[in-house]
Coordinates of C-alpha atoms in Angstrom, one line a residue:
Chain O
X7 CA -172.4 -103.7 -17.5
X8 CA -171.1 -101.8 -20.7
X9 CA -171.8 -98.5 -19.4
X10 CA -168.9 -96.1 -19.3
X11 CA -168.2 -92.4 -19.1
X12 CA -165.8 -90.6 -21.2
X13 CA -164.7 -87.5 -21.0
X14 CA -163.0 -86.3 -24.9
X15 CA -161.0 -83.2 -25.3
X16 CA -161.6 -82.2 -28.8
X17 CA -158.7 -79.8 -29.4
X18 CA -159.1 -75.8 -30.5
X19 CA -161.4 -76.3 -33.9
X20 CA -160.5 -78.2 -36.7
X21 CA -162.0 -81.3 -36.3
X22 CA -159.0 -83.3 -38.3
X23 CA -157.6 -81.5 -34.4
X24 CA -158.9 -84.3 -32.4
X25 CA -157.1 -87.7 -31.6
X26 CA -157.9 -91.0 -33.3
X27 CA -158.9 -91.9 -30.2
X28 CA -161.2 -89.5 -30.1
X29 CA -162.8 -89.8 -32.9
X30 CA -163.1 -93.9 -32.9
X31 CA -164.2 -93.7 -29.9
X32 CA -167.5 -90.8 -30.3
X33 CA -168.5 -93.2 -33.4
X34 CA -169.6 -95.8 -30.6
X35 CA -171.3 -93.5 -28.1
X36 CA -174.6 -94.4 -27.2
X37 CA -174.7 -90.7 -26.0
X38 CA -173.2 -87.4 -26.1
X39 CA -173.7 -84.4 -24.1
X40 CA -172.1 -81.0 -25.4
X41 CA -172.1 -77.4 -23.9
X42 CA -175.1 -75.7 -25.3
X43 CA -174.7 -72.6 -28.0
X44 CA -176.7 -69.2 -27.0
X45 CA -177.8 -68.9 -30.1
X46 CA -179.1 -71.7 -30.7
X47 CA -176.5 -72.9 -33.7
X48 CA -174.6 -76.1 -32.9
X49 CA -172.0 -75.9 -29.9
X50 CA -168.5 -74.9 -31.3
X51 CA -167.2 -78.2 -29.8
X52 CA -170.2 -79.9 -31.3
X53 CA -169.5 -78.9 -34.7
X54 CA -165.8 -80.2 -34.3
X55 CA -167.1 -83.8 -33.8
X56 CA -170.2 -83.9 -35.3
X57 CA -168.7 -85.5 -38.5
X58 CA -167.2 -88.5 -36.3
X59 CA -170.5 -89.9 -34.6
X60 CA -172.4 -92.7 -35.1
X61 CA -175.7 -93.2 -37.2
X62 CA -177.0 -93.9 -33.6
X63 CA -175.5 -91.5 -31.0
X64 CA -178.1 -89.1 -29.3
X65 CA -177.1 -85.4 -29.3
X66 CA -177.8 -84.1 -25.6
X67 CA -177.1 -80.1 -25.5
X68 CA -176.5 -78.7 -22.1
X69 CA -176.7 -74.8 -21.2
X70 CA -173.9 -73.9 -18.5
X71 CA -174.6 -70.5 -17.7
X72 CA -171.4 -68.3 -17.8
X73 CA -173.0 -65.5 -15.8
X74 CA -175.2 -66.2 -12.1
X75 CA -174.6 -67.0 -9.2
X76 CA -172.1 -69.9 -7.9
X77 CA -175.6 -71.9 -6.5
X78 CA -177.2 -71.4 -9.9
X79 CA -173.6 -72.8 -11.6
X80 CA -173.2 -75.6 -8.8
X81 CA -177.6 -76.7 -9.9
X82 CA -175.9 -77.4 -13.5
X83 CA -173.2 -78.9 -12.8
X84 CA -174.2 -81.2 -10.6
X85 CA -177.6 -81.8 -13.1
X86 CA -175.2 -82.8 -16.1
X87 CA -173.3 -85.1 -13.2
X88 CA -176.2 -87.0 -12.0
X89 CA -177.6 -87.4 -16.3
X90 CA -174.3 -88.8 -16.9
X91 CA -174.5 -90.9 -13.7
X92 CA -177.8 -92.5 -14.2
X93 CA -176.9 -93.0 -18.2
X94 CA -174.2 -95.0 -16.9
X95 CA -175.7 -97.0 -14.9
X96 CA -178.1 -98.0 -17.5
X97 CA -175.7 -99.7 -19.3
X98 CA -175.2 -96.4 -22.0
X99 CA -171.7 -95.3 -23.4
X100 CA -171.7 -91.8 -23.2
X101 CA -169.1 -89.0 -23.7
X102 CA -168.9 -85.5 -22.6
X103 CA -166.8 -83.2 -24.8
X104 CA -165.0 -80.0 -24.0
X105 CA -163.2 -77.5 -26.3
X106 CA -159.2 -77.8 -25.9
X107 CA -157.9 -80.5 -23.5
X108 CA -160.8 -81.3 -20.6
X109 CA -158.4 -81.3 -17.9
X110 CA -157.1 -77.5 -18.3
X111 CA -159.4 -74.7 -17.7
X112 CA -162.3 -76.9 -18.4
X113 CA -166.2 -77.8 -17.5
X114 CA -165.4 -81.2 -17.5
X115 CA -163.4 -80.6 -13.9
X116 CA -166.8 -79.4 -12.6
X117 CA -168.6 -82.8 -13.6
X118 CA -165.7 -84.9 -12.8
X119 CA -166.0 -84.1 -8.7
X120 CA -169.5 -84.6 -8.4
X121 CA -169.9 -87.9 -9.8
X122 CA -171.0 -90.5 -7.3
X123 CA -168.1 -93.1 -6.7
X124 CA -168.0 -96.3 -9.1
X125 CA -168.9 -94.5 -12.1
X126 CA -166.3 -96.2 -15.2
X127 CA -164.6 -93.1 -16.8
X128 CA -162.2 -92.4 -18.8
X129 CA -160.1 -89.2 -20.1
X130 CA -159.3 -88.6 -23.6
X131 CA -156.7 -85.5 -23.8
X132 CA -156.6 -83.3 -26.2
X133 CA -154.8 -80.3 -27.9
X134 CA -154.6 -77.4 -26.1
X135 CA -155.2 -74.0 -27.6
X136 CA -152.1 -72.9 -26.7
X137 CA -150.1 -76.0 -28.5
X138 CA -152.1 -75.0 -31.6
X139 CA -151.6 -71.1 -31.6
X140 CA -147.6 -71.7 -31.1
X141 CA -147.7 -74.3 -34.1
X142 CA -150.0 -71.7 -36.3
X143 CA -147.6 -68.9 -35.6
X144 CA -144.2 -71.0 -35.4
X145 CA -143.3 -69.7 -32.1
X146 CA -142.2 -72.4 -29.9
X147 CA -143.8 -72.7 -26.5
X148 CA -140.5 -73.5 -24.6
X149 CA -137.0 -74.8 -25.0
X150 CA -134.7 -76.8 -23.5
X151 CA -133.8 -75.2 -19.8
X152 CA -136.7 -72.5 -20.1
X153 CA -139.9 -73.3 -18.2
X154 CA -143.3 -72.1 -18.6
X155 CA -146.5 -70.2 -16.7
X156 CA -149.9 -70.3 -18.4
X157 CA -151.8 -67.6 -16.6
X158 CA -155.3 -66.2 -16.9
X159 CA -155.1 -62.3 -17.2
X160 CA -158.0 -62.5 -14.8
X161 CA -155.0 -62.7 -12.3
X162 CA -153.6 -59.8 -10.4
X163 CA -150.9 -57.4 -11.8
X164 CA -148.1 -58.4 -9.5
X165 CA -148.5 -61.9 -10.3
X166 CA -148.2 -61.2 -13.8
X167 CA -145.5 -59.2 -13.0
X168 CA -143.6 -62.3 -11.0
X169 CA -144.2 -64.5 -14.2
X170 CA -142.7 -62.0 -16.5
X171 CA -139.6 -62.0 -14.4
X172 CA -139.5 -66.0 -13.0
X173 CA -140.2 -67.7 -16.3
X174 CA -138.1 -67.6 -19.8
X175 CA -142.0 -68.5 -21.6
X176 CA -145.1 -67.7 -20.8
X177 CA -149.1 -68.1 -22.4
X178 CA -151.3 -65.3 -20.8
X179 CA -154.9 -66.2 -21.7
X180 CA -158.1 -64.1 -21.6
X181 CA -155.7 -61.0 -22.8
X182 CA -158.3 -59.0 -23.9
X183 CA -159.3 -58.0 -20.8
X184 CA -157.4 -54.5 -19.4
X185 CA -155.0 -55.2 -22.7
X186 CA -153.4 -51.7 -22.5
X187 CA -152.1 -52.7 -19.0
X188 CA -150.8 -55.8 -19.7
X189 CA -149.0 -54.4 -22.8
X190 CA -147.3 -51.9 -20.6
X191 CA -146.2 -54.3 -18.1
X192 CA -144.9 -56.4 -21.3
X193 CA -143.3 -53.4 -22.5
X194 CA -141.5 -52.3 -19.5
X195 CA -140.1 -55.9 -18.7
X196 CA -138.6 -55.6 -22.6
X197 CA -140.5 -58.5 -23.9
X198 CA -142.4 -57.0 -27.1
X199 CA -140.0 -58.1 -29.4
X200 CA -140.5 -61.7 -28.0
X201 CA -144.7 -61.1 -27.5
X202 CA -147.2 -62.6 -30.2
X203 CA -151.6 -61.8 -29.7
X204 CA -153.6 -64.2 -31.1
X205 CA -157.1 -63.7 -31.4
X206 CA -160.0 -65.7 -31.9
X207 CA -157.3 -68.8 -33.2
X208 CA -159.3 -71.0 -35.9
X209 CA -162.7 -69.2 -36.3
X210 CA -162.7 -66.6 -39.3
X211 CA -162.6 -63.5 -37.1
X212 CA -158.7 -65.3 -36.6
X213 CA -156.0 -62.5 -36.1
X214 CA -152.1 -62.5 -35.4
X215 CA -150.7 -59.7 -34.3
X216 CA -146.9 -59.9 -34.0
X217 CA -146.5 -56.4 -32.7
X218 CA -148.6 -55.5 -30.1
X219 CA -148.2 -51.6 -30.1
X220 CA -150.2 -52.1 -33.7
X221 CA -153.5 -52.1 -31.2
X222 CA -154.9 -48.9 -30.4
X223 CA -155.2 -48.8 -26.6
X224 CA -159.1 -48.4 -27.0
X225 CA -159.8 -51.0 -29.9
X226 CA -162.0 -54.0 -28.4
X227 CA -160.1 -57.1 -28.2
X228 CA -161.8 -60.7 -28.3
X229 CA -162.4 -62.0 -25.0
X230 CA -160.4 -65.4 -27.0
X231 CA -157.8 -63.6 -27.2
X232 CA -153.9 -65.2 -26.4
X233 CA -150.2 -63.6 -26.0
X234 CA -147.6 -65.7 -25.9
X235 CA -143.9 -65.3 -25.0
X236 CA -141.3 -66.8 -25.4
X237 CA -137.7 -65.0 -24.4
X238 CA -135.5 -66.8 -26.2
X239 CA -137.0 -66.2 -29.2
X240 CA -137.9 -63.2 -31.5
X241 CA -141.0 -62.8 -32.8
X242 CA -140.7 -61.5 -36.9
Chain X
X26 CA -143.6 -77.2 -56.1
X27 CA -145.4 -79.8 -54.5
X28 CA -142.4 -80.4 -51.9
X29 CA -143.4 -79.5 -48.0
X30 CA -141.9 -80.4 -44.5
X31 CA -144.5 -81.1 -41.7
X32 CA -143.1 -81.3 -38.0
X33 CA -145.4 -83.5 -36.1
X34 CA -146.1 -84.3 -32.4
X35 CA -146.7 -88.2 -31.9
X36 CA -148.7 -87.3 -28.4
X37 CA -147.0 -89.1 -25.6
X38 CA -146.8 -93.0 -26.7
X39 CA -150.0 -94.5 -28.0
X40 CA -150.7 -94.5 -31.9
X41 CA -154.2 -93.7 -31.1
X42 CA -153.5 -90.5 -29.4
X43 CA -151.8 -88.8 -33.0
X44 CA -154.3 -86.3 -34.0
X45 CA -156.5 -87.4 -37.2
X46 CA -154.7 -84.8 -39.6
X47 CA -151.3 -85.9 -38.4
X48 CA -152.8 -90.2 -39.3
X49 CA -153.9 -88.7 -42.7
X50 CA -150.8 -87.0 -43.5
X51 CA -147.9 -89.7 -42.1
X52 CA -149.9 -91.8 -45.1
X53 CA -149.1 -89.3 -47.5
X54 CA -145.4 -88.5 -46.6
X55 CA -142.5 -89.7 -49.3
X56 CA -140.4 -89.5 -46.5
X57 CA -140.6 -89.0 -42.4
X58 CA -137.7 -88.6 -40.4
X59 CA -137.2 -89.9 -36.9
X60 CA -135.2 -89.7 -33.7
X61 CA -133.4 -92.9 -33.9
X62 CA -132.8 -95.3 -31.0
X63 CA -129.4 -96.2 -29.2
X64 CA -130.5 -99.5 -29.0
X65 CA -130.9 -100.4 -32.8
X66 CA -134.9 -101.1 -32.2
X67 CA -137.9 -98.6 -33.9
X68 CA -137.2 -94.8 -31.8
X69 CA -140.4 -94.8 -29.7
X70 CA -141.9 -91.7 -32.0
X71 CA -141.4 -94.4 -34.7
X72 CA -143.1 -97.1 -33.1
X73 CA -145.8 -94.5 -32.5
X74 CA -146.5 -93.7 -36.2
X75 CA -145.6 -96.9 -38.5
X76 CA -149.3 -97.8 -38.6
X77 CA -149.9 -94.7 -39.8
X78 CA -147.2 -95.0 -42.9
X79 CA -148.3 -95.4 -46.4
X80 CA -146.2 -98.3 -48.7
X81 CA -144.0 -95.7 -50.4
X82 CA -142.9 -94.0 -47.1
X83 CA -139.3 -94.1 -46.6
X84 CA -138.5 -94.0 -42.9
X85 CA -134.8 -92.1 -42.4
X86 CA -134.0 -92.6 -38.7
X87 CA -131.3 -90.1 -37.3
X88 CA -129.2 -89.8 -34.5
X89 CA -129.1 -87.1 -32.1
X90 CA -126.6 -87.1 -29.6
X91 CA -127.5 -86.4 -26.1
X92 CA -124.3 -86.3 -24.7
X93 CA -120.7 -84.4 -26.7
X94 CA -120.3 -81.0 -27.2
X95 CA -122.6 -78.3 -27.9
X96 CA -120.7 -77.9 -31.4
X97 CA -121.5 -81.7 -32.4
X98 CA -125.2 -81.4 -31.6
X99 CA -125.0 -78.0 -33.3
X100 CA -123.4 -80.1 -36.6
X101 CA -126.3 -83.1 -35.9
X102 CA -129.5 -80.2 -35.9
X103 CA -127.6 -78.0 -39.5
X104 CA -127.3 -81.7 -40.9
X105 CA -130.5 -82.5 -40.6
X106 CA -132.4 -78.8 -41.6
X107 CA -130.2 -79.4 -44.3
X108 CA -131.0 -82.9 -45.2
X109 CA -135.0 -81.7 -44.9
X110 CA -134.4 -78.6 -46.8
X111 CA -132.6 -81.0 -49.4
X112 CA -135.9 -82.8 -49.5
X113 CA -138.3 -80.1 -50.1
X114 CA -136.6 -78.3 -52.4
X115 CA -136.2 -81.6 -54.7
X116 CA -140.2 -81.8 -54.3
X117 CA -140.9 -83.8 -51.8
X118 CA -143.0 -84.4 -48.4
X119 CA -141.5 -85.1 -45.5
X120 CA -141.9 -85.1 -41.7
X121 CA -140.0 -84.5 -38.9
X122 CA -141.6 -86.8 -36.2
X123 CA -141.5 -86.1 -32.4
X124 CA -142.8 -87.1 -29.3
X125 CA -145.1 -85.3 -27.3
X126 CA -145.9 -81.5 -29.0
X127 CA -142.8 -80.8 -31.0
X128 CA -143.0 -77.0 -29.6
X129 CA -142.8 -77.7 -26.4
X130 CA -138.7 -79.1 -24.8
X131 CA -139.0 -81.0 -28.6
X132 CA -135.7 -81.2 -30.7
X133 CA -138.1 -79.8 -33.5
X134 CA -136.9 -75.9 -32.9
X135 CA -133.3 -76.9 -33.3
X136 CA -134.4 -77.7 -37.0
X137 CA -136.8 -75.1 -37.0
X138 CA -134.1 -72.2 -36.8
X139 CA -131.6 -73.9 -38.7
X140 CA -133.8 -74.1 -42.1
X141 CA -133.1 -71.6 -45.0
X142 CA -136.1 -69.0 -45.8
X143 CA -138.3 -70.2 -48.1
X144 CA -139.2 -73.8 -46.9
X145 CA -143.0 -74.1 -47.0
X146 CA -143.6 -75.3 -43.4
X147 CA -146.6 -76.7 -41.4
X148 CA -146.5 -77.7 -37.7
X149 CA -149.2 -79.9 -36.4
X150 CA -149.4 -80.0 -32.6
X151 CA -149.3 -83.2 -30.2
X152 CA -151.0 -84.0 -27.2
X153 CA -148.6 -82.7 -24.4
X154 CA -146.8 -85.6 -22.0
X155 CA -148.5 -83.6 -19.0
X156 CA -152.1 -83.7 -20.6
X157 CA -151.9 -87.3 -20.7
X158 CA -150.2 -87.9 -17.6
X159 CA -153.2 -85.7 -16.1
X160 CA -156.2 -87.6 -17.8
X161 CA -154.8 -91.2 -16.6
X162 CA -154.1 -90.3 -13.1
X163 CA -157.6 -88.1 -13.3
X164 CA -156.2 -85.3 -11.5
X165 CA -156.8 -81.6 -13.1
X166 CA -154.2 -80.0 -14.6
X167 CA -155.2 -76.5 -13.4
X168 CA -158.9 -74.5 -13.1
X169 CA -160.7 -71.6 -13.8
X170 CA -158.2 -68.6 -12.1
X171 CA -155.6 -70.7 -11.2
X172 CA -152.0 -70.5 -13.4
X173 CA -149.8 -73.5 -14.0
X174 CA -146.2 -73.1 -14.4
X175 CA -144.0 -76.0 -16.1
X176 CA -141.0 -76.5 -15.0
X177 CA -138.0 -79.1 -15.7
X178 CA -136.1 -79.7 -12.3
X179 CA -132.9 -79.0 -13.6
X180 CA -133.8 -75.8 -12.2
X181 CA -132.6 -73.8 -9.9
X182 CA -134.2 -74.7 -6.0
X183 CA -134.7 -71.3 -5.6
X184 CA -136.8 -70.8 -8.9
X185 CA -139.3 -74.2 -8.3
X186 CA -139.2 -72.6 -4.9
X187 CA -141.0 -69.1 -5.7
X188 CA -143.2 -71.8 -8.5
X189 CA -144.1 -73.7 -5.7
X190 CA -145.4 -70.4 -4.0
X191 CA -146.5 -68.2 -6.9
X192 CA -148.8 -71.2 -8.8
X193 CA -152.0 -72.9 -8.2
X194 CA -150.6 -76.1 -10.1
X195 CA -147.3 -77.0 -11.2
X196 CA -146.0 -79.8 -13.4
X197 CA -142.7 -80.9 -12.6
X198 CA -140.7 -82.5 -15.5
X199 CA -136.9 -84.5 -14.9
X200 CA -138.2 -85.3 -11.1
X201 CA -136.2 -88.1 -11.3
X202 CA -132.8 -85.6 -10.9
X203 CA -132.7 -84.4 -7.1
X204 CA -135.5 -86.0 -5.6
X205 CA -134.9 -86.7 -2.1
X206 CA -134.4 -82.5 -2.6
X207 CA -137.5 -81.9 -4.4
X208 CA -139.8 -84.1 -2.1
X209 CA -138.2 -81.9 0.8
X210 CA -139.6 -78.9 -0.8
X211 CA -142.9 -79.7 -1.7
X212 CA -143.3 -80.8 1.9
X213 CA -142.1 -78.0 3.1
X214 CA -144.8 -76.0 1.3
X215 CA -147.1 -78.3 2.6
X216 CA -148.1 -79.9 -0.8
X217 CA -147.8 -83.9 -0.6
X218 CA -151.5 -84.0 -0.1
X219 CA -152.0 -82.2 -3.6
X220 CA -148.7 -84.1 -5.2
X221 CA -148.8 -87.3 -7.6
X222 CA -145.5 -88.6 -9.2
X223 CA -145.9 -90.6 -12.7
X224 CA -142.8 -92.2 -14.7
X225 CA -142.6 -93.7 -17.7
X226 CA -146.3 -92.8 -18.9
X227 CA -147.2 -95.2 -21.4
X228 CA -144.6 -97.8 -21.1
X229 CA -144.8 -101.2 -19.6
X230 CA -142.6 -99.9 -16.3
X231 CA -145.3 -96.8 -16.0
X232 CA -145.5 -96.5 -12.4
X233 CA -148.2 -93.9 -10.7
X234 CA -147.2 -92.7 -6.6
X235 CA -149.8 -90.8 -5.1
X236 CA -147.7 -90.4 -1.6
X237 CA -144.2 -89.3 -2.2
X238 CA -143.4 -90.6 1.2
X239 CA -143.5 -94.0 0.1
X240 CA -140.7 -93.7 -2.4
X241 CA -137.0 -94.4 -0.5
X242 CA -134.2 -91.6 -0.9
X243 CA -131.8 -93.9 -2.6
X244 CA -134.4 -95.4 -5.1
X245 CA -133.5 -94.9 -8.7
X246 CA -136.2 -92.9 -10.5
X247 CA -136.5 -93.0 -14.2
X248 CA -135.7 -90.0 -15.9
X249 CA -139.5 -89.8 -17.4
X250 CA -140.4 -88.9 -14.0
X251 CA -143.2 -86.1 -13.7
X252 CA -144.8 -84.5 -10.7
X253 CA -147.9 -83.3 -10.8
X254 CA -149.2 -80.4 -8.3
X255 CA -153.0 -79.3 -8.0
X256 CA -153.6 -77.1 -4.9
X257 CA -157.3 -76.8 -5.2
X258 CA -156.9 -80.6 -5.9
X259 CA -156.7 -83.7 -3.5
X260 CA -154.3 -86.7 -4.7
X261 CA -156.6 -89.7 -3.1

């Protein structure tokens, strides 16, 4: 049986972003399933691989609805488990692709536990957003002794606050939402100097914003929007 | 002035996880500079790229000292932003090669912020040591409102102690140091279940231990020795 499931990060946009792995690989898929656009223009981590897949790969778009209930969600996901399942076992190669890396803060994760057991898969990483935005800005993530917290600003305010204090770097994701608040609690722990915003990293609406009292508290932020700190180094 | 210095991450060991633009480029480079070896055979970030070389690369391998003074490794890092400056400036291509993501614990930011203004500089990010780690033991790095912190455990007990309380998943880097100590901690917060230890990723003596318990107090540990923690996640 040559069926096998792969499960290919394909890094933050550029498609020259994803590993030679990656892109050796998709050229022999009998199929790929990608997370469906709203509008109805090819899926962002679609258009990153398209240029690497064979004559013969089938194109499967799947919608995973970002708003609904968890039952509604749970239907989907274990749908696109049970397609890649049976595709499997009928002897396909197939390969599910996620923006970034598919073991951080992905949809894969969602697929991945409801497989049924003896499905063949593999994991291809990729490069996270994160790694991409410090290389695009020249910050460095971390040095050395420092550690670091990636954190969703979907978290509460005190354990933002706790990962300003405990950690020398940190990558606080989704900072668009409640950005005055999180600026203030930036601001009072005396990390602006050391703070960097990135929005919207490798599309064309792409901004840097290397001072982060430049936004006006009530301008609307992308929801893709990144800040990341770094303590022992200053932002210029 | 055609002259540019690229710093790029070699992912985590095998050729096949570069990213595609880093492949292209390493073809292009007059020269590449590498981490050399102790031992006298190819540094493993060199082992990692030579396929990717074109016939006209020269390869300049350079020592940097793990042990000495601060002041020699100080001398070692302004030698070589130097040397690469040297490079540029005289109109060529070169690139600083590293493992992993070379802005993330990557000798890379000791050049970095030792290189006169006015070096045209591109960084093109790895695959981190932790994504891959994650993808072959195929246990998530961290999902949907959970925060990973990552953390080398030359750290203080009391800081991987309030990680160990404040994060959802944790990646611990230098488990080797202190492990009987570490082990007792994690147990203590009632995380073996949720705890897989990796070393040597990659290389022939990778080893993968999904039950801490089974590794003895006095066994040696290599000092590639990671710990992965997933609290939402069950090692099996």
């Amino acid at each position: 049986m040559k069926g096998k499931l792969y499960a290919i990060g394909t890094g933050p946009g550029a498609p020259d972003l994803l590993t030679v792995r990656a892109s050796r690989l998709l050229n022999t898929m009998d199929v790929v399933i990608a997370p469906a656009s709203k509008t109805g223009r090819d899926s962002l981590a679609l258009s990153i691989v398209r240029e690497f897949l064979g004559e013969n790969t089938e194109v499967r778009e799947r919608n995973f609805p970002m708003m609904g209930s968890l039952a509604e969600k749970e239907a989907v996901w274990q749908s696109v488990a049970d397609e890649c399942a049976e595709l499997v076992k009928a002897g396909k190669t197939v390969a599910f692709i996620s923006l970034g890396d598919v073991m951080l803060y992905s949809t894969w994760v969602t697929i991945m536990e409801r497989l049924p057991s003896g499905i063949p898969t593999e994991i291809v990483p990729g490069i996270t957003s994160f790694a991409f935005i410090s290389a695009r800005i020249q910050q460095p993530l971390v040095m050395e002794t420092g550690s670091l917290a990636i954190i969703p600003c979907t978290t509460s305010k005190e354990d933002i606050a706790a990962a300003l204090t405990q950690h020398s770097s940190l990558v606080l994701m989704k900072a668009g939402v409640r950005f005055p608040e999180l600026r203030e609690q930036i601001k009072a722990h005396g990390l602006l100097p050391h703070a960097v915003l990135v929005s919207d990293a490798t599309l064309e609406t792409e901004r840097v914003c290397r001072n982060l009292m430049d936004i006006k508290d009530d301008e609307k932020l992308s929801y893709f929007s990144t800040i990341l700190i770094n303590k022992e180094w200053t932002s210029s």
